[in-house]
Coordinates of C-alpha atoms in Angstrom, one line a residue:
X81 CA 112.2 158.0 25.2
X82 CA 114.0 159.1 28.4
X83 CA 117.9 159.2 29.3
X84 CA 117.4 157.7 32.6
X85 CA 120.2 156.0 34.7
X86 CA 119.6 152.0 36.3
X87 CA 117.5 153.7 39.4
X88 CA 115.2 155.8 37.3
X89 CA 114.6 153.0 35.2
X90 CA 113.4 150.8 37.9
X91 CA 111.6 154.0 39.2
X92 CA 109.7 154.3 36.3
X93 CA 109.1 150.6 35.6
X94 CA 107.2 150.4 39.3
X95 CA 105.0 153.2 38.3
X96 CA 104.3 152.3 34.9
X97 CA 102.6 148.9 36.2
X98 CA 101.5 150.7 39.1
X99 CA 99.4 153.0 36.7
X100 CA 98.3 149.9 34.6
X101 CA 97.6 147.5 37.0
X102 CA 95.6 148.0 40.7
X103 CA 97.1 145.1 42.1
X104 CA 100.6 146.1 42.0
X105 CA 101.8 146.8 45.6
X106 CA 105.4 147.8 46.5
X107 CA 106.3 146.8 50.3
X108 CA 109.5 146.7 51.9
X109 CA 111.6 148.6 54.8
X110 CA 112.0 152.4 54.2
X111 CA 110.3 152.3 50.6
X112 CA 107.3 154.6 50.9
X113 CA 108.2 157.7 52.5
X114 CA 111.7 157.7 52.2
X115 CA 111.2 156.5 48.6
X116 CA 114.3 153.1 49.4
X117 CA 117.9 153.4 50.4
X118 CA 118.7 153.4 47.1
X119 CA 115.6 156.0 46.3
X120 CA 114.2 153.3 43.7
X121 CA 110.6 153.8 45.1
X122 CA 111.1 157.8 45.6
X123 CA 107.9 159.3 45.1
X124 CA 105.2 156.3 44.3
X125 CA 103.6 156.7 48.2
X126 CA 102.9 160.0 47.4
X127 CA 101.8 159.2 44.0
X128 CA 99.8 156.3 44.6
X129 CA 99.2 156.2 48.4
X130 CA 100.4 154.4 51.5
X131 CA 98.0 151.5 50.1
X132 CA 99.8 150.8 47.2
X133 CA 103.3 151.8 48.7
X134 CA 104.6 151.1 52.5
X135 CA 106.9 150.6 54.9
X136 CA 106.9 147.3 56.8
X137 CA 108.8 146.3 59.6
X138 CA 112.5 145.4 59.6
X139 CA 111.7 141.3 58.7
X140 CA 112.5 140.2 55.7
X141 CA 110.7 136.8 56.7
X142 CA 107.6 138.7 57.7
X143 CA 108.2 140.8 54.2
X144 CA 108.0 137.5 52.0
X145 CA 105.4 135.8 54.1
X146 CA 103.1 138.9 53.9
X147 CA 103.2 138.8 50.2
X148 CA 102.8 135.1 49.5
X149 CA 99.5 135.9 51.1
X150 CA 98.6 138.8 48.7
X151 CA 99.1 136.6 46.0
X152 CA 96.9 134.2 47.9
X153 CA 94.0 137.0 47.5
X154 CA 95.1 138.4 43.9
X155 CA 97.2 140.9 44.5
X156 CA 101.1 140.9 42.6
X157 CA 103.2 142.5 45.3
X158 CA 106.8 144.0 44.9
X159 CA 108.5 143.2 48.7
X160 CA 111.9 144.9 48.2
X161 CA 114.9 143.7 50.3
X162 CA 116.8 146.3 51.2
X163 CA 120.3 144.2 50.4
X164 CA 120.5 141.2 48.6
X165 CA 122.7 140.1 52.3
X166 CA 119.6 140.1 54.3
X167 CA 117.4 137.8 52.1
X168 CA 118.2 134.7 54.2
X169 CA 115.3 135.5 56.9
X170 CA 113.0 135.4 54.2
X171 CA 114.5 132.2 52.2
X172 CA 111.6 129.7 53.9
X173 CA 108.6 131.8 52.8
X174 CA 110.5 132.4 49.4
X175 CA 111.5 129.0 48.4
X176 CA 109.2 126.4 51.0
X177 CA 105.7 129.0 50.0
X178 CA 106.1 131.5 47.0
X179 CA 108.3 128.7 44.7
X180 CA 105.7 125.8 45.5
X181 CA 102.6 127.5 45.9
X182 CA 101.4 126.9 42.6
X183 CA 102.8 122.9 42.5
X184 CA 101.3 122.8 45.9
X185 CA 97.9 123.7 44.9
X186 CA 97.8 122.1 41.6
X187 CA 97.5 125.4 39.7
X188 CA 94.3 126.5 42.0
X189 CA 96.9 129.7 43.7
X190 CA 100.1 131.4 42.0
X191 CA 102.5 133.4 43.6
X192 CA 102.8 136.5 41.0
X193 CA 105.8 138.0 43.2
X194 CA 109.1 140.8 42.3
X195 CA 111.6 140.2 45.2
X196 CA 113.9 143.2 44.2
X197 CA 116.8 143.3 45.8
X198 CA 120.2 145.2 45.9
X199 CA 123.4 142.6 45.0
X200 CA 127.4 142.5 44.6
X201 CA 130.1 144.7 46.0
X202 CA 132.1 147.7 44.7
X203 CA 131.0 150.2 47.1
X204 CA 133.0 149.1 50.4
X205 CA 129.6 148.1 52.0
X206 CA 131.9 144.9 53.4
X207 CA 130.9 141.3 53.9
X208 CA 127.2 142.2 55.1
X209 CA 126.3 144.8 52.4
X210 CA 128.3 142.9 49.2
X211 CA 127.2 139.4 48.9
X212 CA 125.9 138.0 45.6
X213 CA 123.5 135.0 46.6
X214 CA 121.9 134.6 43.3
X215 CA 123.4 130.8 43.1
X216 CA 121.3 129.7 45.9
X217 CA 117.9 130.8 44.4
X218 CA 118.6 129.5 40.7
X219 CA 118.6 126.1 42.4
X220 CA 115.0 126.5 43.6
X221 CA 112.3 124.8 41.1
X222 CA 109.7 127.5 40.5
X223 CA 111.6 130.4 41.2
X224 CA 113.2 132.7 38.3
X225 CA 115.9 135.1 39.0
X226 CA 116.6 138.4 36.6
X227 CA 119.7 140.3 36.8
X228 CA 120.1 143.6 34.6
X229 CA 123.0 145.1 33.5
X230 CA 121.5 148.4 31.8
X231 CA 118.4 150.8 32.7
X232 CA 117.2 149.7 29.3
X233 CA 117.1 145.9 30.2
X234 CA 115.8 147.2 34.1
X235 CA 112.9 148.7 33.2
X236 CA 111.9 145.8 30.6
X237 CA 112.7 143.0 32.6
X238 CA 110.9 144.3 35.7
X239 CA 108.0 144.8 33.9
X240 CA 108.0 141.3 32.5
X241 CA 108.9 139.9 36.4
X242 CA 105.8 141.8 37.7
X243 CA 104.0 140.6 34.9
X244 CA 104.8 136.9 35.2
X245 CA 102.2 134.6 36.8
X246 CA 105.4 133.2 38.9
X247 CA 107.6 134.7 41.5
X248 CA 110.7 136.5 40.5
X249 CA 114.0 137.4 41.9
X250 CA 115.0 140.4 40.2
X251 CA 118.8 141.7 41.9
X252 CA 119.6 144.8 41.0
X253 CA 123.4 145.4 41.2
X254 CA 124.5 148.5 43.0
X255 CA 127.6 148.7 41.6
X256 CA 125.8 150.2 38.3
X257 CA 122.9 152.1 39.4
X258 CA 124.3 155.2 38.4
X259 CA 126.5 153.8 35.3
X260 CA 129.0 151.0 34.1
X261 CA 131.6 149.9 35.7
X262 CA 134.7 149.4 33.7
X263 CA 136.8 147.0 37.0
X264 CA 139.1 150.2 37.7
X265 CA 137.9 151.8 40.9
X266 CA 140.0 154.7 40.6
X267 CA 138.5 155.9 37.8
X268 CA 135.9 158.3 37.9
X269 CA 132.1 157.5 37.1
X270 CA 130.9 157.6 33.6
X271 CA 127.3 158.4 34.1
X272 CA 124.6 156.1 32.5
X273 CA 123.9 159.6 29.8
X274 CA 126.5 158.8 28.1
X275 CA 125.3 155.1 26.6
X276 CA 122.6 154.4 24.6
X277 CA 121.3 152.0 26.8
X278 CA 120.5 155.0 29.1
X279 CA 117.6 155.5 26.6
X280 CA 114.4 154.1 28.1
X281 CA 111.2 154.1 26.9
X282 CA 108.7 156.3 29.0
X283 CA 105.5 153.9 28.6
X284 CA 105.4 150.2 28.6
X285 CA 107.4 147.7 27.5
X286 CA 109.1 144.5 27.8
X287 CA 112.5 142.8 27.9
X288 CA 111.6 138.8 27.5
X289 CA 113.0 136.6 31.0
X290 CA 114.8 133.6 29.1
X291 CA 116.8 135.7 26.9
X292 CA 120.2 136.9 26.6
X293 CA 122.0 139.5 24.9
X294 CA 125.0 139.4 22.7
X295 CA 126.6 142.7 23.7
X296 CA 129.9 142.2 21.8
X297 CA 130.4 139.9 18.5
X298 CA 133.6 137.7 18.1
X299 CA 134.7 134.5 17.5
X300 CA 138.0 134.0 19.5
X301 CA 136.4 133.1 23.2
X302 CA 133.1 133.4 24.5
X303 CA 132.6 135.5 27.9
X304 CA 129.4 135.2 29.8
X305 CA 128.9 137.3 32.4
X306 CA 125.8 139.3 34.3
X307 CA 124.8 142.3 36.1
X308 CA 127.8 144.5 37.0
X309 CA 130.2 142.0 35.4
X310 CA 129.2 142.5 31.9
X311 CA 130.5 145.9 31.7
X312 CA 133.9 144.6 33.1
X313 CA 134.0 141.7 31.1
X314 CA 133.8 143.9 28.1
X315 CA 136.0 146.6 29.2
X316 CA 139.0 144.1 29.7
X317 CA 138.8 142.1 26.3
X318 CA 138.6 145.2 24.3
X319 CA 141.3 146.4 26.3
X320 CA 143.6 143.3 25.3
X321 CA 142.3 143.6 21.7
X322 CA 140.6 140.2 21.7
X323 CA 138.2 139.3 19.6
X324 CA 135.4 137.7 21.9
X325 CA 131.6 138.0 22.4
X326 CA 130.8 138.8 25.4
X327 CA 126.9 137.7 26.2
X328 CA 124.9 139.3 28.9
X329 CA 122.9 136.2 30.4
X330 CA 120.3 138.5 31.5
X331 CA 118.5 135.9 33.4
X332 CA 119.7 133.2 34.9
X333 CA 116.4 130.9 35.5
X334 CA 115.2 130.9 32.9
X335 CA 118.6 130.5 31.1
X336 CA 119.2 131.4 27.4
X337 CA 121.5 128.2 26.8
X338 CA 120.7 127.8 23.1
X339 CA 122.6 131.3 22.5
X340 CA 125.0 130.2 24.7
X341 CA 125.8 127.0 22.6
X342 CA 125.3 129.0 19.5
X343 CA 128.3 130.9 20.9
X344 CA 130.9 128.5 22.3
X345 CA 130.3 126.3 19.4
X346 CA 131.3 129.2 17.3
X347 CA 134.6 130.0 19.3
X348 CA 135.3 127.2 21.0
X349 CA 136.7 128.6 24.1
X350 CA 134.1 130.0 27.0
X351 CA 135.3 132.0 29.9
X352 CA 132.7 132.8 32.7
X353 CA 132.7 135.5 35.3
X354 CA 130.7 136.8 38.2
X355 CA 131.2 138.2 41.2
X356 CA 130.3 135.5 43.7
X357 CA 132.1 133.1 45.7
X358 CA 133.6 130.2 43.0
X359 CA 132.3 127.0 44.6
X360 CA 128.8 126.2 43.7
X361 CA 128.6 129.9 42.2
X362 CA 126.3 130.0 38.8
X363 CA 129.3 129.6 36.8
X364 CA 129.8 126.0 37.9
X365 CA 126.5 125.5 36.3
X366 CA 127.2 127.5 32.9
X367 CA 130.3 125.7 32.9
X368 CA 128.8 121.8 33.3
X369 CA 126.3 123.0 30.1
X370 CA 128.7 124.3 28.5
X371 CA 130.5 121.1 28.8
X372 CA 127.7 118.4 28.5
X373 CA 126.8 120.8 25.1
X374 CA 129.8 121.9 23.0
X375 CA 132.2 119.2 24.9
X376 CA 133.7 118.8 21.0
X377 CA 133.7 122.0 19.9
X378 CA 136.3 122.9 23.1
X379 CA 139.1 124.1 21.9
X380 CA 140.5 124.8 25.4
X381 CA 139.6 124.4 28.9
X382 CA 136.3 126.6 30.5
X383 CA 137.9 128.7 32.8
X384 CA 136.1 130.8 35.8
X385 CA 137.1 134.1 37.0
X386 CA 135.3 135.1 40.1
X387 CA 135.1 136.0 43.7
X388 CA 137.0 134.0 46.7
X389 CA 135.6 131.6 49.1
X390 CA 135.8 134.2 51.9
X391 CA 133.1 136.8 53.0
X392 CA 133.2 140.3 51.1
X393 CA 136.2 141.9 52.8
X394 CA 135.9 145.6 53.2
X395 CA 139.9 146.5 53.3
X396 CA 140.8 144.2 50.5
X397 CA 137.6 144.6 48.5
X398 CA 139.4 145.1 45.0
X399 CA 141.2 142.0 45.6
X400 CA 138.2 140.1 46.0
X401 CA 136.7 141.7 43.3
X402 CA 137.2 140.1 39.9
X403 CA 138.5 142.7 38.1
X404 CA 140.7 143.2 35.6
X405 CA 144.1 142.0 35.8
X406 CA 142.3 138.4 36.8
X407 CA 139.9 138.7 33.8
X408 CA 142.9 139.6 31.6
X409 CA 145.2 136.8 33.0
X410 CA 142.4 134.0 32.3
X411 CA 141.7 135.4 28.8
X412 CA 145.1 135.4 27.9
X413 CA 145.6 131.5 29.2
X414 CA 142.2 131.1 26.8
X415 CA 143.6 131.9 24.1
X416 CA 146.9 131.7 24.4
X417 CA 147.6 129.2 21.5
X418 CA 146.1 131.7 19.1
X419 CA 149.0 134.1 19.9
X420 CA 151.4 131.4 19.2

């Protein structure tokens, strides 16, 4: 075991299948040499050579379209986006090629592809270095998507993405690279040593794609959240001494509904958060389960707390942001009638 922070986890879950398997190959603008903006891939091109690690031009279309055809020929490559915000270019050969390729050729090809990516806000990179896009991808048909909250979870869950016969999104959220985000921005960092989940592994291991993670028991409302939001989320209800379970989704195709239902049916209320824009965000698909599945067990309405219908603003960033004096507001409507 290693204390390692969310960076040095995904760091050391590239070389670990990069050691195991030949045909791992991690492409993507700055990520050899300069070891990624973020330094994710620092040091694998001088580990394992500018073969198996490489810079490639500034098109994220040409990024995606390059390694649809290494799958083509065997290879499981690791194109990295540099932000989540300038994934769009790249959206034809990602959904119209990687998602269909096995359909396409009735199981003869598979596209066994990690799209990592960058995702959400908190760090004033404004409305082109913020976005959360995840919504639009969960909707693709032979596409997963994988968002960790911990360098536990990263390291597991990229090693099961790489390892999966099927191409993966896997959006790592800035916000929480270098430890958990509590919503208050004027508080200093708390550094990833100082959780558990900091404690990785050094070999090889998994964290399975399909399934969540209760990271709080209770039985008043449940939260689900993802990525950076799970560590708010949590934050803010023990904060107003509620007694809900919070569940990190983990993934969000595949999604983990029956612990979901386990959950709501247990509490009856269900709150849902993330940082992307409300209409046709992922929580407007939790919440239709939710509803079609514990519609009788509700004991109040599913409420949403998430980020506006507007690009990422830069100036007013923490108002976009849904942090928490939103997430308190909607818990406290949730469960109002308990207090009563």
């Amino acid at each position: 075991m290693a204390v390692m922070n969310m960076i040095e986890a995904i760091n050391s879950g590239l070389a670990t299948m990069m050691e195991r398997d030949d045909n791992v190959v991690i492409m993507g603008e700055d990520v050899g040499y300069f070891g990624g903006v973020f330094r994710a891939t620092a040091g694998l091109q001088e580990k394992f050579g500018k073969t198996r690690c490489f810079d490639t031009p500034i098109s994220e279309c040409g990024i995606i379209g390059a390694a649809v055809g290494m799958c083509a020929y065997g290879l499981r490559p690791v194109p990295e986006i540099q932000f989540a915000d300038y994934i769009y270019p790249g959206m034809d050969q990602l959904i119209s090629e990687a998602a269909r390729l096995r359909y396409r050729s009735a199981g003869e090809y598979t596209a066994p592809m990690t799209v990592r990516s960058p995702v959400g806000g908190g760090i004033f990179g404004g409305q082109t270095h913020s976005q959360s896009p995840e919504a639009m991808f969960t909707h693709v048909s032979g596409l997963k998507t994988v968002i960790p909250s911990t360098p536990y979870d990263a390291k597991g869950l990229l090693i099961a993405s790489i390892e999966d016969n099927d191409p993966v999104l896997f959006l790592e959220p800035k916000r929480i690279y270098n430890g958990p985000f509590t919503g208050y921005y004027d508080n200093p960092v708390s550094p990833w040593s100082k959780f558990a989940e900091s404690e990785v592994p050094e070999g090889h291991y998994t964290v399975p794609l399909g399934k969540a993670k209760i990271v709080r028991e209770g039985d008043a409302v449940t939260v689900l959240a993802y990525g950076t939001m799970v560590h708010v989320a949590k934050a803010v209800v023990e904060e107003h001494g509620i007694s809900a379970e919070v569940i990190d989704l983990r993934t969000l195709v595949p999604l983990d509904i029956e612990t979901i239902e386990e959950s709501v049916k247990k509490t009856g209320r269900c709150l849902i958060v993330h940082e992307a824009t409300r209409t046709s965000g992922f929580g407007a698909e939790l919440s239709a389960l939710v509803q079609e599945r514990c519609f009788y067990h509700l004991e109040a309405p599913i409420e949403r707390v998430t980020g506006f219908d507007t690009p990422y603003p830069h100036s007013l960033e923490w108002a976009y942001f849904p942090g928490p004096v939103r997430i308190g507001e909607a818990l406290e409507k949730i469960v109002g009638d308990l207090k009563s």
